[in-house]
Each structure stands twice: as C-alpha cells, then as structure tokens.
Amino acid sequence: MAQKQSHSEGHHVTPLAIYYKIGLALFLLTFLTVGAHSIREHIQPFAALVAFSIAGVKAYLVMAWFMHLKYDKPSNRLIFSLGFIFLAVLIGFCALDIVSRVAQNSIL
Amino acid sequence: MSTNRLVDGVNVASHYRDATHQYDSNKEGIWLFMTTEILMFGGLFVGYIIFHTLYPEMFAEGATYLNWKLGFINTLVLIFSSLTMALGIYYCQVNQRNKATLALAVTILCGAIFMVIKYFEYTHKFHLGIFPGEKLNLEMVKPEHANLGLYFGFYYCMSGLHGLHVLIGMGLITWVMIKNIKGEFNSKYFTPVEGVGIFWHIIDLIWIFLFPLLYLVG
Amino acid sequence: MGQHSSGKNYINEEPGLLSWFGTLDHKRIALLYFVTVMFFFLIGGIMALLLRLELFAPNVTQNVGQILKNGDVYNQVLTYHGAMMVFMVIIPGIPAILGNFFLPLQLGAKDVAFPRLNLLSWYVFMTGAALAICTFFSTKVDTGWTFYTPYSIRTNGAVVMMVLAAFIMGMSSILTGLNFIVTVHKLRAPGMTMFRIPLFVWAIYSTAILQVLATPVLAITLLLLAMERVFGIGIFDPKLGGDPVLFQHFFWFYSHPAVYIMILPAMGVISEIITTHAKKTIFGYTAIAFSSIGIALVSFFVWGHHMFVSGQSELAGIVFSFITMLVGVPTAIKMFNWLATLYKGSIQFTAPMLYALGFLFLFAIGGVTGIILAVTAVDVHFHDTYFVVAHFHYVMVGGTLMAIMGGFFHWFPKMFGKVYNELGAQLSWVFIFVGFNVTFFPQFILGAKGMPRRYFDYIPEYEQLNKISTIGSWLITIGFLIGLYTMIQALRKGAKAADNPWGSKTLEWQTSSPPIMHNFDHEPTVTAGPYEYK
C-alpha cells in the first residue's frame, strides 16, 4: 500500500498485486461455480444456494476492490447499498402478495 | 457560469473550492447514478425470480437451450475485462499513460469478445426458432410447456439489456481511452476513467448474477 | 448587500435567445422549465376543460350532452390530461422550476453541482415531451395515464411511443434528483449545517432522494410494457402465464413515491411562505425536516393501496392499508407545525399567504380523504369512483398547484426584479380557490353516490352535481388567466422590486433582485438558522 502512494492527492491507490489477486480469486470462484453446477444433482436442494452464494462473494470482491468501495467514503457505500435495499422492498411486497393469494375456486 | 480555473494543475469549476471538492462531488454523483442502474436491472431480476418460483419446470426446460459453457467463457471474459479496467484506472493514477491506454484497449476488446459470443448464442437460438414471448416458434421448438415463451422473454430482455450496456460501456471506455491518449488524465485527475470504470464493473456485477440465474439454476 | 451598480443580472448579462438554450446557469434553466412546463399545463388544462364539458350533461340528448365523438375519444382525452399533468407538469414542476432557481441560492452556492447535467436534464425532458406530443398526432393512447395491462398491451394506440416518452422524461427526473442531492451535500455555504438549511431545501432534498430511488423502477416497467407490446414477452399478460397485477406492483412502486415527489416540494414552498409572510420563526423546524425524510421513506411501503381491488391478496391489502395510515402522521405533523407558526404571527394577507392558507385548507381535506381511502373496506366501494378523483385533485391541485402559484408570487420579485400587482394576484387566488372547491367538492359526493371515474357518460341522477363541477372548472380557468395576466403585466410594466420586499431571512433574499449571474458578490457565511424572525 505504501508502494505506489505517490502524489495522488490523497487518492488511495490499490497496489497492482491486490488487483491481480482479486482477479485470480474471481476466476477461481467462477470455476468453483461451474464445478458445483456439474455435481448439482448431488448437492440438491442446495444447488441454487451454492451458486448464488458464490456469486455474492464475487460481487463483494468486485464492489470492495475493483469498484474501490472499501476505500471510499461511507456515504458512497450507503448510496450504493440503497439500491439493493429498495429492490428487496420491491420483491418483498410482491412476493408477499403472490404467495398469500388464495386460489379462487369458481362456484359456477 | 462554469468558468474553470486551474488549481494545482487540475481544471476546477468555479462553484467548487478545489479539486478535492470537485472530485468528491463527482464521485457522489457517479454512485447515485449507479444506484439507479441497480434498481432498473433489479426490476428484471425481481420479475424473473417471481416467475421462476411460479413455473419451475418450465424455466428448467428453457435453461436446457442455454449453453452454460459459453456463459462460463463469457463470465471469465468479463471478469478479466473488469481486471483490465481496474488496471486502466491504476495506471492513470501512477502516471503511466501508455499502459493505461493498453489496459483500456484490452477492456474494450474483451467487451467485443463478449458481444461476439453473445451474437453466436442469439443467432443459434434464432436458427432454432427461439424468439421471445409470443414470437417463440412453437412448431419448430415443440416445447413441453406451452408458455416457454415467457422464459425466453426474460432471457432476451435480461441478456439484451445487459448486452446493450456492454456496448454503451465499450463506447464510454473508447471515449476515455482517446482522452487519455491526448494526455488529459494524470495522477491528480482521472475522474472520468474512474466513473466509466465503475459503470463497467456494474456490468460485470450484473453478469455475475445473470450467469447462474439464466444458465445454471434454470 | 449584493448589488451591482452595473445593473447586470442573470437575465440581461448574456443577451440573445441562443444564449438561453446553451446556458449553464441554474436560474436560466429554471426559466426554460418555467415556460415549457406552463405550456404543457395549458394543454393539459384544456384537456380537462374538454372532459368537464363532456360531463356537463348526460348524453341523453345527442345534440346537447355529447361534446366528444364517443367514449374512445373521451378515453384518449383523459389519458392525455392525466399523462401530461403527471409527467410533464407536476412531477417536474416545483423541483425543476423553483428548485433549480432557488436551491443554490438558498444554500449560498454559485450553482448546482453539475451545471451541464442540469441543462442536459432540460433537453432530455423536452425530448420526452416532444415524443409524447407526437403520439397525439399518431394513434392516440386511451389507456389512462396508468397504462394498466392487459388493455395497454392490446389497445391500438401509440403506447410504445408514449411509454418511451415517459421513460425519457423519467431519465430527466433522475438526473435532476441526482444533481440536487450532490448540491445539498457538497455546496452549502460555510457555516450552513444540514440543520440550518431552509425547509424548502429539505423538501427538495427528500424529493430528490425519491426521484433517484423510485424512477428507475418505472423505467424498467415501461420498457417491459413496450417489450410486451412488441414481442409479447409474457410477464404482464395472462396468455403466457404472466401477471397483470405484477404490472401494477411495479408501476405503483414508482408512482406512489411519485405523488410524494409532487407534494413534498409544495410543502417546502408552504414552509417558506408561511414563515416569511407571518414574520415568525417556523415552529418545529426539526420536526418538519425529519418528517420530509420520513414521508419520503414511508412512501416506498404503501403502493398497494392503489391495488386493493386489483386481485392482490387480502394480506397484502391489510399490510399496505396499515402502513398507509402511518404516512399520515408525518404529514399531519407538518400541518400542525404550520398552524403553530401562524399562531401569534404577524400575518400579511399577501397573495402568497393566501395561496398558503388555501393549501392548508385544501390539502387537509385531500390528505384526510386519502386516509379514508386507505381503509380497505371503504376503498372497495370508493375505488375507481369520483371520490378518488376528488381526493387526488385536492392534494395535487389544491395542494401542489396552490403551492406553485404561491411560490411563483412569493419569489416573483426575486426572479424578475419586478413587483407584481397584488390585487390581481389576490383576485386570481379568489377564483382559483373558490373555483377549485366548486369543481371538486361535488365529486366527493358523486363518488360516494357511486359515479365511476373515466366514464364518458352517467345516469341522470348525477347531472346536478356534474353541472356544478363543470362550472367550477370555468372559475378555475378564469383564476389562472388572471394570474397569468398579472405576471405578464408585471414583467412588462412592473415597478422595480427591492432586494428583499418581504423581509425574509433566507439567503436568496440577501442578494439582488434579480440575482447576478454568480448569485452572490461574496460567498455568504452562515451563523444562524434560516428563520430567525423572533
């Protein structure tokens, strides 16, 4: 981290090595994903959970390091997370509706 | 009105105190915009999740028409391009202009590879009569589920909107790459590269979820 | 302070029409919006007059009762009335006009955070608006402004063009909201903490948050509707197992916060007018500030109250009903705080104050009838009747439009450096206030009696009240014409306005009328709150 701090005006510069490590990790996690996919019959009913959990980890790596959120202001982290939070609201209430609908049996 | 003046070698608009003030404001604006992208794409994910839950077998049938190997390659391509995009920003930050240009160029190339693979995926499907929604050619496809078109409606809308953003991203990266070649960026000023980079990473982020959603979990 | 002997201000500094279309000055951009939004208001208003004319008499006698050719044409007129008023007038309205003009000034800033983006917002807005107007000359849309499926999928009108137009205008709204959020965060004058910003700024800020978070969902909804029409993708159409109610969920996820986008800025204007024209410190500044954010937040959780009879589940209905009652709380807090501000204030019955008082009366009725509609059992009977029509016109016209007129007159001297004729403005208020009640109060009764909305005709039992309502619409029209005349006369012949004719304490009044291009001679330093009257 001290290495290429330079006079980047207080802008944090992520060292090259970290970028390569994150990139490698992302590659490996992708292999892991398709690996889990190929044995999905054996890990049912968790196949989807595994796939999306790995995706979640990959997303975190991209957001924290590639998008630099780990070193950014908390306000920017809050702003970006609001998108996900309100998406959760949208699906939450839609799902609540659909799941609790009672089948209408015709009396005709 | 937006009379700029030079502060420490950076063009700062007159309504900002200094370069840091301008940079912080620009970054916040960029993040606000990215939030809107998440919300917009997210709507598609919400729709997909709902209907996948309602029609699990139909979605499973639809997914059999997707080639997960191509999706896998495309995932690797985009991840690699995310890396090179981050490198592009890095090299601007350390005043290595030529390496930055190279990194950005590779990113664009990766985007192009992604789109080419996408093109093959789409044309193959068209060849089989697989079109979205009502346009699905039922005689050619002979699906088990009569509403298979719904699956492909989602498939084309989600991958299509994503692909459109890839193209836009490629255009934006070209724009900053040209500006970089002209020497407009340095360790003190690289905000447009960063902004475009964040946009490109969002595209990667969406694909990270789209890949399992469409290709694997179906 | 803040005066230039050179007499230069933002209006005359760069001459020539072209300089306006390439301007980066937030005040000029505000005026660009002013002219165009008022033009769209005129067209939307004419649509309304046509509707009311049609409803003057039941179509029993073909020659007298029927103005429009048939029900299809009526549906088109009501669609354009609604769509234009919602997307082209009230949503942009106060934020794009008064917000653009006064947000930087009230913050002590030179401009908004992103001036070029601001100009782009206007051009994007105009592009969407132009596209919407194009549909008028193609096959007109007849779905209502809500575009409910499956009808919107099947109907012949230029729905795709219209929803694309709304999509584009939504982009403009997002960019404006984004701009305002960063402006409030980053461009406050030294000493101006978040709890020293004027309440109009809190209102615009809360609105901007809504614009950024809600509009993208509308964007994808409209895109999906377009895809439905072009490809039949199936998400909202029962044909392929899709769900029309899902369209409503997606649509109202935006459109409910949208109505708060419409009213929150209006409430901000009212705060400014009441405190200035009663020369009294606003009562409960913190409560009003937090209630703005509170309303914005809660607005995301209530959208299903538009859908009680849509086929959504009973459980969803109960949840939405309950939360909707909650949103009345921060709203009521504001009302009480305004009343408390007026109490023992030195009330000047200027036109702005009249409009603010009118707001208090009309918005109270509108808000309370909203709570009535929130009761699911009641809504089952009132949904899609004129009760609902009356409710939302009370809050949108009685609320937002009153506030925008009051705001225009309140800030007129500052914007144009001219004094308007007080009597003319007060007269406009009389006609608008009286006319408004004559138009819309009977509609509560009509709705309770069962008259459905969006109907071209009605049973003879409803004729009396419909006639009264139509006459009211003519009174409102006179009121707006008087108001327009007053403003034009003031621009042409008005006396020169003082820098601070109302004796207000907020920063925009501490600079010249009209302001200089860069707003302030010297960046102000703030040492106190915005309403230190007594």
Short mmCIF file of C-alpha atoms in Angstrom, two decimals, chain C residues 116-312:
data_model
loop_
_atom_site.label_atom_id
_atom_site.label_comp_id
_atom_site.label_asym_id
_atom_site.label_seq_id
_atom_site.Cartn_x
_atom_site.Cartn_y
_atom_site.Cartn_z
CA ARG C 116 -24.01 20.85 -17.69
CA LEU C 117 -26.01 17.87 -16.47
CA ASN C 118 -28.69 20.35 -15.44
CA LEU C 119 -29.01 21.70 -18.98
CA LEU C 120 -28.96 18.14 -20.32
CA SER C 121 -31.86 17.35 -17.98
CA TRP C 122 -33.95 20.01 -19.67
CA TYR C 123 -33.13 18.79 -23.15
CA VAL C 124 -33.88 15.20 -22.16
CA PHE C 125 -37.17 16.39 -20.65
CA MET C 126 -38.07 18.23 -23.84
CA THR C 127 -37.20 15.20 -25.96
CA GLY C 128 -39.55 13.02 -23.93
CA ALA C 129 -42.23 15.66 -24.01
CA ALA C 130 -41.92 16.03 -27.77
CA LEU C 131 -42.24 12.28 -28.19
CA ALA C 132 -45.35 12.27 -26.01
CA ILE C 133 -46.87 15.01 -28.11
CA CYS C 134 -46.00 13.03 -31.24
CA THR C 135 -48.32 10.26 -30.09
CA PHE C 136 -51.05 12.84 -30.20
CA PHE C 137 -50.61 13.07 -33.93
CA SER C 138 -50.32 9.31 -34.36
CA THR C 139 -52.88 6.92 -32.89
CA LYS C 140 -53.77 8.45 -29.58
CA VAL C 141 -53.36 6.47 -26.38
CA ASP C 142 -56.50 5.63 -24.44
CA THR C 143 -55.25 3.55 -21.53
CA GLY C 144 -55.34 6.21 -18.84
CA TRP C 145 -52.04 7.54 -17.50
CA THR C 146 -51.61 4.31 -15.53
CA PHE C 147 -51.20 2.06 -18.61
CA TYR C 148 -52.73 -0.96 -16.87
CA THR C 149 -52.24 -4.30 -18.58
CA PRO C 150 -53.65 -6.25 -20.32
CA TYR C 151 -55.57 -3.43 -22.02
CA SER C 152 -52.41 -1.44 -22.63
CA ILE C 153 -50.95 -4.46 -24.39
CA ARG C 154 -53.90 -4.91 -26.70
CA THR C 155 -55.11 -1.40 -27.48
CA ASN C 156 -54.35 0.26 -30.79
CA GLY C 157 -52.86 3.48 -29.53
CA ALA C 158 -49.22 4.53 -29.78
CA VAL C 159 -48.50 3.05 -26.37
CA VAL C 160 -44.89 2.16 -27.10
CA MET C 161 -44.10 5.71 -28.14
CA MET C 162 -45.88 7.12 -25.11
CA VAL C 163 -44.14 4.88 -22.60
CA LEU C 164 -40.80 5.60 -24.23
CA ALA C 165 -41.61 9.28 -23.84
CA ALA C 166 -42.34 8.75 -20.16
CA PHE C 167 -39.12 6.72 -19.87
CA ILE C 168 -37.11 9.60 -21.30
CA MET C 169 -38.78 12.14 -19.05
CA GLY C 170 -38.03 9.82 -16.15
CA MET C 171 -34.35 9.99 -17.05
CA SER C 172 -34.56 13.76 -16.80
CA SER C 173 -36.13 13.44 -13.37
CA ILE C 174 -33.36 11.10 -12.21
CA LEU C 175 -30.62 13.42 -13.40
CA THR C 176 -32.22 16.41 -11.70
CA GLY C 177 -32.62 14.49 -8.46
CA LEU C 178 -29.02 13.32 -8.59
CA ASN C 179 -27.84 16.87 -9.19
CA PHE C 180 -29.83 18.25 -6.27
CA ILE C 181 -28.65 15.59 -3.80
CA VAL C 182 -25.00 16.32 -4.51
CA THR C 183 -25.69 20.05 -4.40
CA VAL C 184 -27.23 19.81 -0.95
CA HIS C 185 -24.45 17.56 0.31
CA LYS C 186 -21.50 19.43 -1.12
CA LEU C 187 -22.30 23.04 -1.95
CA ARG C 188 -23.66 24.50 1.26
CA ALA C 189 -22.09 27.84 2.26
CA PRO C 190 -19.62 27.84 5.16
CA GLY C 191 -21.46 27.59 8.45
CA MET C 192 -24.58 26.14 6.90
CA THR C 193 -25.01 22.81 8.60
CA MET C 194 -27.75 20.44 7.46
CA PHE C 195 -29.90 21.82 10.28
CA ARG C 196 -29.51 25.37 9.11
CA ILE C 197 -30.73 24.76 5.58
CA PRO C 198 -34.17 26.21 4.74
CA LEU C 199 -37.11 23.82 4.83
CA PHE C 200 -37.60 24.27 1.09
CA VAL C 201 -34.17 22.70 0.71
CA TRP C 202 -35.13 19.79 2.99
CA ALA C 203 -38.20 19.32 0.82
CA ILE C 204 -36.27 19.38 -2.45
CA TYR C 205 -33.66 17.07 -0.94
CA SER C 206 -36.25 14.49 0.17
CA THR C 207 -37.87 14.73 -3.25
CA ALA C 208 -34.54 14.21 -4.97
CA ILE C 209 -33.99 11.02 -3.00
CA LEU C 210 -37.35 9.77 -4.25
CA GLN C 211 -36.53 10.76 -7.81
CA VAL C 212 -33.30 8.76 -7.73
CA LEU C 213 -34.62 5.67 -5.98
CA ALA C 214 -38.11 5.29 -7.44
CA THR C 215 -37.88 6.38 -11.06
CA PRO C 216 -35.57 3.57 -12.25
CA VAL C 217 -38.27 1.02 -11.42
CA LEU C 218 -40.72 2.97 -13.56
CA ALA C 219 -38.10 2.90 -16.28
CA ILE C 220 -37.86 -0.88 -16.35
CA THR C 221 -41.66 -1.24 -16.01
CA LEU C 222 -42.26 0.91 -19.07
CA LEU C 223 -39.55 -0.90 -21.02
CA LEU C 224 -41.15 -4.22 -20.15
CA LEU C 225 -44.54 -2.91 -21.26
CA ALA C 226 -43.00 -1.89 -24.56
CA MET C 227 -41.46 -5.35 -24.89
CA GLU C 228 -44.85 -6.86 -24.15
CA ARG C 229 -46.42 -4.95 -26.98
CA VAL C 230 -43.65 -5.66 -29.46
CA PHE C 231 -42.70 -9.25 -28.59
CA GLY C 232 -45.41 -10.42 -26.25
CA ILE C 233 -42.73 -11.44 -23.74
CA GLY C 234 -45.45 -12.53 -21.35
CA ILE C 235 -44.55 -11.00 -17.98
CA PHE C 236 -47.74 -9.00 -17.61
CA ASP C 237 -50.04 -10.93 -19.93
CA PRO C 238 -52.06 -13.90 -18.73
CA LYS C 239 -51.67 -15.51 -22.18
CA LEU C 240 -48.24 -16.87 -21.28
CA GLY C 241 -48.87 -17.14 -17.57
CA GLY C 242 -47.86 -13.60 -16.79
CA ASP C 243 -49.48 -11.45 -14.14
CA PRO C 244 -51.27 -8.15 -14.86
CA VAL C 245 -51.25 -7.40 -11.16
CA LEU C 246 -47.45 -7.57 -11.24
CA PHE C 247 -47.55 -4.66 -13.67
CA GLN C 248 -49.50 -2.73 -11.08
CA HIS C 249 -47.00 -3.61 -8.36
CA PHE C 250 -44.11 -2.44 -10.50
CA PHE C 251 -45.97 0.64 -11.72
CA TRP C 252 -47.08 1.82 -8.30
CA PHE C 253 -43.70 1.10 -6.70
CA TYR C 254 -42.68 4.24 -8.56
CA SER C 255 -45.98 6.02 -8.87
CA HIS C 256 -46.76 6.15 -5.23
CA PRO C 257 -43.44 7.77 -4.29
CA ALA C 258 -44.13 9.90 -7.36
CA VAL C 259 -47.08 11.53 -5.68
CA TYR C 260 -44.75 12.47 -2.86
CA ILE C 261 -42.37 13.84 -5.47
CA MET C 262 -45.35 16.00 -6.37
CA ILE C 263 -46.29 17.15 -2.87
CA LEU C 264 -43.05 17.36 -0.88
CA PRO C 265 -41.66 20.35 -2.80
CA ALA C 266 -45.04 22.03 -2.43
CA MET C 267 -44.81 21.58 1.31
CA GLY C 268 -41.37 23.13 1.21
CA VAL C 269 -42.77 26.16 -0.55
CA ILE C 270 -45.52 26.46 2.05
CA SER C 271 -42.95 26.43 4.84
CA GLU C 272 -41.12 29.32 3.19
CA ILE C 273 -44.24 31.35 2.53
CA ILE C 274 -45.79 30.91 5.96
CA THR C 275 -42.71 31.79 7.91
CA THR C 276 -41.91 34.81 5.74
CA HIS C 277 -45.39 36.24 5.38
CA ALA C 278 -46.25 35.74 9.04
CA LYS C 279 -42.84 37.09 10.02
CA LYS C 280 -42.41 34.31 12.53
CA THR C 281 -39.84 31.61 13.08
CA ILE C 282 -41.12 28.31 11.79
CA PHE C 283 -42.50 26.15 14.59
CA GLY C 284 -40.79 22.79 14.83
CA TYR C 285 -38.06 23.12 12.20
CA THR C 286 -36.52 19.77 13.11
CA ALA C 287 -39.87 18.02 13.07
CA ILE C 288 -40.69 19.38 9.64
CA ALA C 289 -37.24 18.45 8.32
CA PHE C 290 -37.41 14.90 9.62
CA SER C 291 -41.00 14.50 8.53
CA SER C 292 -39.96 15.28 4.95
CA ILE C 293 -37.41 12.48 5.04
CA GLY C 294 -39.92 10.31 6.90
CA ILE C 295 -42.61 10.79 4.30
CA ALA C 296 -40.13 10.01 1.55
CA LEU C 297 -39.10 6.80 3.27
CA VAL C 298 -42.53 5.51 4.21
CA SER C 299 -43.84 6.31 0.72
CA PHE C 300 -41.98 3.25 -0.56
CA PHE C 301 -44.03 0.87 1.54
CA VAL C 302 -47.59 1.86 0.72
CA TRP C 303 -48.06 1.43 -3.02
CA GLY C 304 -50.54 -1.42 -2.73
CA HIS C 305 -53.24 0.93 -1.53
CA HIS C 306 -53.82 1.66 -5.20
CA MET C 307 -54.49 -2.05 -5.68
CA PHE C 308 -56.96 -3.10 -3.02
CA VAL C 309 -59.42 -4.42 -5.61
CA SER C 310 -56.89 -5.48 -8.21
CA GLY C 311 -56.67 -9.10 -7.19
CA GLN C 312 -53.75 -8.73 -4.84
#
